[in-house]
Amino acid sequence: MTQKTDNFANLEFFLPFEPTHGCPCPFVFNVQKIKEVIEITSINRLPPVYHPFFGIYDLRGTPLPLLSLEFLMSDGKWTKEEALETFERDWSGYKIIVLDVQGFYVGVVAAWVGRILDPKKIEYLPSPGTLNGNRAGFVNGLIKSDNRMYYMLDIEYVLAELNGGFIEKSNLKSPVEKRFTGLNVLVAEDSRLFQKKALKFFESLGFQVTLAENGEAALRTYMENPKKFDLIFADIEMPIRNGVSFIQEVRRTDHGKDVPVIFNSSLSNEGLIRDITQQNLGDYIVKYDELRIVELLNRLLDSNRLGGSRQAA
C-alpha cells in the first residue's frame, strides 16, 4: 500500500479559532478547507437584513461574503439590535478565515486564531449524544489538545440552516428509477445534515442503507461483515478516523480491494482528489450533487462493478 502523501497527512491538522473575544468554546476547522487567513483591513458593509453575513471583503477581485458566528453563542437567532450592532462594529483587529466550501468561498470572522494543533497531541472525541436542540447539529465532534477542548464546527450545516445558497437542494428528477434495489451501501458521514440527505437519497434509489457516524465506526461495521456491502459512500472530514484512513484499511482486506467507493466531500482540494484517484481509493464527488452521484452509480452498475456478482448469479 502506498504511503500517505502530504495531502492525506494534512487531514489530521486543525486550526483553532474563537468567533468572539474570550469565547468560552473555541472551534476548529480542518486545514484542508482553509485557503488562507488574513487580517481585516477594510470591508464593504452589507445592510443588517443579511445578518449573520455582515459584509463583503475584496479578496484580490473575488467578493468574499463575511460570516459572523456569534449567533451560535446563544439561541441561533439575532435580534434587530444585534444585527445593527454588528453592522456598525469596528472590525479592526479581527481576522478572516477564508474557507472553500463545495467550491464556494466564504469568510468566517474570528477574534482570535491560534496555531495549527499538533496532531500527535490531539485526542478525538465524539459529539455527546445527550446534546439536543436546533444548535446541536452545528457540532459534529470534539477534539482535545493540551487539556483544552475544541468544537469541530460543521460549516455545511451552518450554511444550510442559514439558507445561504451554498448547500444545493436535490437536483434529481422525480420519480427516480430504482435500479439498485437489493444492494447495500455503507454510508460513513458525521454530519447530521448529510446523514439525513444520504439516507433519503439512497433509499429512494432502492438501496439498503447502513449509517456510521465516523470512519472508525464505519471500519468496525465493515469488518463485521465485509461481504454485505456493495458500495461504500464516505465523507473525508470525520472525527476519530477520517474517510481516507478508513478506506485505506478497507483496501487492505481481500474483499475490500474491489468494493466500489465514492468519496463525497465538501473539500475541493485538487491535490487531495488526485491522490485519492491515483491510489485507486475511490471515485470523488464534491458534495452534494445527487445527479452526478446517480450518473456515477449507473456507470458502476452498467460496468458490473456494482453488484456484479449478484447479477451474474
XYZ file of C-alpha atoms in Angstrom:
313
model
C 0.000 0.000 0.000
C 1.325 3.410 -0.976
C 2.269 5.557 1.996
C 0.317 8.663 2.883
C 1.093 11.763 0.868
C 1.208 15.233 2.389
C -2.376 15.754 1.228
C -3.527 12.803 3.325
C -1.376 13.782 6.301
C -2.887 17.269 6.268
C -6.278 15.775 7.105
C -5.053 15.489 10.683
C -4.258 19.202 11.107
C -6.728 21.645 12.659
C -6.707 25.417 13.109
C -8.271 26.703 16.352
C -10.159 29.989 16.499
C -12.597 31.997 18.609
C -15.538 33.828 16.978
C -15.561 36.439 19.756
C -13.021 37.735 22.245
C -12.799 35.419 25.247
C -15.109 32.834 23.696
C -15.520 30.001 26.241
C -15.953 27.393 23.491
C -13.274 27.663 20.777
C -13.800 25.945 17.434
C -11.544 24.272 14.864
C -11.519 23.966 11.097
C -9.646 21.284 9.179
C -6.781 22.986 7.335
C -7.803 21.241 4.102
C -10.833 23.529 3.995
C -8.849 26.706 4.691
C -7.430 28.692 1.789
C -5.783 31.404 3.886
C -6.107 33.572 6.985
C -5.972 37.350 6.510
C -6.264 40.469 8.608
C -9.340 42.620 8.130
C -8.271 45.899 6.581
C -11.453 47.271 5.075
C -14.860 45.781 4.340
C -17.893 46.709 2.314
C -20.740 46.501 4.784
C -23.981 44.735 3.986
C -27.318 46.076 5.258
C -28.335 44.424 8.575
C -31.028 42.387 6.806
C -28.344 39.952 5.625
C -27.122 39.029 9.110
C -25.194 36.996 10.128
C -23.495 37.926 6.841
C -22.441 41.477 7.578
C -20.019 42.454 4.832
C -18.135 41.707 1.626
C -14.355 41.575 1.506
C -12.473 42.181 -1.736
C -10.222 39.133 -1.928
C -7.997 40.092 -4.840
C -11.003 40.767 -7.048
C -13.193 37.973 -5.641
C -16.155 39.140 -3.497
C -15.932 37.209 -0.228
C -19.070 37.155 1.992
C -18.177 37.584 5.656
C -19.947 35.492 8.258
C -20.071 36.161 11.997
C -20.658 33.075 14.119
C -21.717 34.951 17.226
C -25.276 33.754 16.720
C -24.051 30.271 17.691
C -23.296 31.574 21.165
C -26.977 31.979 22.020
C -30.187 30.582 20.538
C -29.169 30.812 16.911
C -31.237 33.918 16.247
C -30.249 37.557 16.004
C -32.347 40.484 17.101
C -32.532 43.644 15.042
C -30.424 45.379 17.683
C -27.703 42.714 17.441
C -27.721 42.919 13.654
C -27.367 46.708 13.771
C -24.527 46.459 16.311
C -22.696 44.033 14.033
C -23.231 46.344 11.080
C -21.762 49.325 12.964
C -18.930 47.486 14.757
C -15.283 48.331 14.282
C -13.863 45.053 12.963
C -10.221 46.138 13.035
C -8.069 43.552 14.766
C -10.260 40.655 13.631
C -9.121 38.033 11.149
C -10.862 36.324 8.232
C -10.576 32.564 7.818
C -11.136 32.017 4.103
C -12.909 28.690 3.556
C -13.551 26.724 0.402
C -16.941 25.048 0.903
C -18.025 22.942 -2.055
C -16.149 25.248 -4.399
C -17.617 28.425 -2.864
C -15.535 30.870 -0.875
C -16.834 32.217 2.429
C -15.014 34.201 5.106
C -15.538 33.332 8.777
C -14.565 36.200 11.051
C -12.507 35.346 14.135
C -11.401 37.458 17.078
C -8.541 35.035 17.741
C -6.801 32.470 15.554
C -4.278 30.133 17.145
C -1.507 27.969 15.781
C -2.264 24.726 13.998
C -2.664 21.987 16.594
C -0.043 19.252 16.794
C -1.817 16.107 15.516
C 0.290 13.969 17.855
C -1.294 15.736 20.828
C -4.896 15.550 19.610
C -7.446 13.270 21.233
C -10.608 12.771 19.178
C -13.916 12.729 20.997
C -17.393 12.138 19.551
C -20.060 14.781 19.934
C -22.006 13.959 23.144
C -25.194 12.101 22.317
C -27.035 13.952 25.061
C -26.807 17.236 23.150
C -30.125 18.168 21.614
C -31.948 21.149 20.190
C -31.551 23.109 16.978
C -27.920 24.095 17.649
C -26.682 20.554 18.247
C -26.142 19.922 14.536
C -23.516 22.679 14.348
C -21.053 20.486 16.273
C -20.131 17.121 14.780
C -17.264 16.214 17.054
C -14.793 17.346 19.683
C -11.034 17.277 19.934
C -8.852 17.747 22.974
C -5.349 19.169 22.877
C -3.191 20.215 25.838
C -6.183 19.835 28.172
C -8.292 22.250 26.132
C -11.407 21.147 24.294
C -12.322 22.388 20.811
C -15.576 22.009 18.912
C -15.466 20.673 15.369
C -17.800 23.046 13.524
C -19.943 21.624 10.723
C -19.842 24.670 8.459
C -22.006 22.978 5.811
C -24.756 22.523 8.387
C -24.405 26.162 9.436
C -24.748 27.413 5.873
C -27.680 25.106 5.166
C -29.502 26.328 8.271
C -28.915 29.910 7.172
C -30.253 29.074 3.720
C -27.295 30.899 2.287
C -27.498 29.209 -1.090
C -24.255 27.239 -0.625
C -25.889 23.881 0.016
C -27.888 22.917 -3.029
C -31.185 21.102 -2.884
C -31.679 17.842 -4.718
C -31.400 18.201 -8.492
C -32.836 14.776 -9.217
C -35.938 14.403 -11.289
C -38.780 12.622 -9.524
C -39.668 9.788 -9.558
C -36.275 8.047 -9.744
C -35.859 4.609 -11.290
C -34.949 2.104 -8.572
C -32.173 0.261 -10.407
C -30.350 -0.552 -7.186
C -32.982 -2.488 -5.261
C -31.402 -5.175 -3.085
C -27.961 -3.547 -2.931
C -26.399 -2.465 0.357
C -24.490 0.757 0.917
C -22.398 1.718 3.934
C -22.543 5.494 4.472
C -19.744 6.984 6.596
C -20.807 10.518 7.473
C -20.504 12.596 10.639
C -22.762 15.492 9.631
C -26.371 15.066 10.760
C -27.472 17.095 7.758
C -25.811 14.813 5.226
C -26.722 11.647 7.126
C -30.373 12.530 6.573
C -29.791 13.523 2.961
C -27.840 10.332 2.188
C -30.399 8.082 3.888
C -33.296 9.596 1.941
C -31.319 9.678 -1.290
C -30.087 6.076 -1.303
C -33.397 4.670 -0.099
C -35.107 6.471 -2.986
C -32.818 4.513 -5.339
C -33.651 1.176 -3.724
C -30.529 0.707 -1.568
C -30.496 -0.747 1.907
C -28.578 1.842 3.953
C -26.276 1.398 6.955
C -25.102 4.633 8.601
C -21.839 5.149 10.502
C -21.069 8.460 12.214
C -17.311 8.446 11.668
C -14.552 6.495 9.951
C -13.758 4.335 12.968
C -17.387 3.277 13.406
C -17.613 2.617 9.650
C -14.494 0.449 9.731
C -15.869 -1.634 12.616
C -19.175 -2.061 10.802
C -17.459 -3.071 7.582
C -15.108 -5.556 9.239
C -18.013 -7.298 10.972
C -19.488 -8.308 7.617
C -17.409 -7.133 4.629
C -19.326 -9.162 2.059
C -22.565 -7.422 2.997
C -21.757 -4.114 1.342
C -21.926 -3.498 -2.391
C -20.892 0.139 -2.065
C -19.183 2.487 0.404
C -20.131 6.153 0.414
C -17.722 8.110 2.601
C -17.131 11.632 3.772
C -13.495 12.626 4.333
C -13.518 15.038 7.283
C -14.683 12.964 10.238
C -13.652 12.682 13.899
C -11.881 9.642 15.351
C -10.863 8.374 11.871
C -11.110 10.272 8.599
C -12.548 8.813 5.415
C -9.226 8.291 3.636
C -7.787 6.318 6.553
C -10.992 4.256 6.701
C -10.821 3.291 3.031
C -7.087 2.586 3.188
C -7.867 -0.060 5.814
C -10.733 -1.424 3.694
C -8.430 -1.742 0.663
C -6.052 -3.902 2.722
C -8.715 -6.611 3.053
C -9.388 -9.248 0.380
C -12.979 -8.243 -0.308
C -12.240 -4.546 0.115
C -9.809 -4.408 -2.797
C -12.677 -4.275 -5.286
C -15.638 -2.780 -3.416
C -16.747 0.459 -5.144
C -16.096 3.562 -3.065
C -17.457 7.060 -3.591
C -15.921 9.878 -1.586
C -18.439 12.655 -1.113
C -16.797 15.678 0.491
C -17.023 19.440 0.588
C -13.222 19.540 0.143
C -12.307 20.587 -3.387
C -8.521 20.321 -2.953
C -7.217 19.211 -6.351
C -4.130 17.556 -4.879
C -6.220 15.524 -2.450
C -8.622 14.433 -5.208
C -5.722 13.473 -7.486
C -4.035 11.388 -4.786
C -7.271 9.559 -3.972
C -7.992 8.631 -7.575
C -4.371 7.767 -8.462
C -4.102 5.408 -5.484
C -7.356 3.679 -6.514
C -9.051 4.531 -3.233
C -12.299 5.505 -4.945
C -14.202 7.998 -7.034
C -14.598 11.558 -5.760
C -17.529 13.945 -5.878
C -17.604 17.355 -4.211
C -20.767 17.128 -2.143
C -23.599 17.340 -2.608
C -24.584 16.751 -6.252
C -27.136 13.941 -6.349
C -27.409 13.976 -10.130
C -23.675 13.338 -10.521
C -23.848 10.604 -7.886
C -26.622 8.804 -9.794
C -24.669 9.093 -13.042
C -21.649 7.516 -11.352
C -23.779 4.764 -9.790
C -25.267 3.945 -13.191
C -21.779 3.679 -14.712
C -20.689 1.366 -11.901
C -23.778 -0.799 -12.361
C -23.503 -0.962 -16.152
C -19.833 -1.962 -15.924
C -20.639 -4.744 -13.426
C -18.512 -3.036 -10.756
C -21.577 -2.519 -8.587
C -23.459 -5.692 -7.675
C -21.718 -7.591 -10.442
C -21.595 -10.900 -8.595
C -25.304 -10.736 -7.840
C -26.158 -10.013 -11.451
C -24.032 -12.944 -12.607
C -25.838 -15.213 -10.187
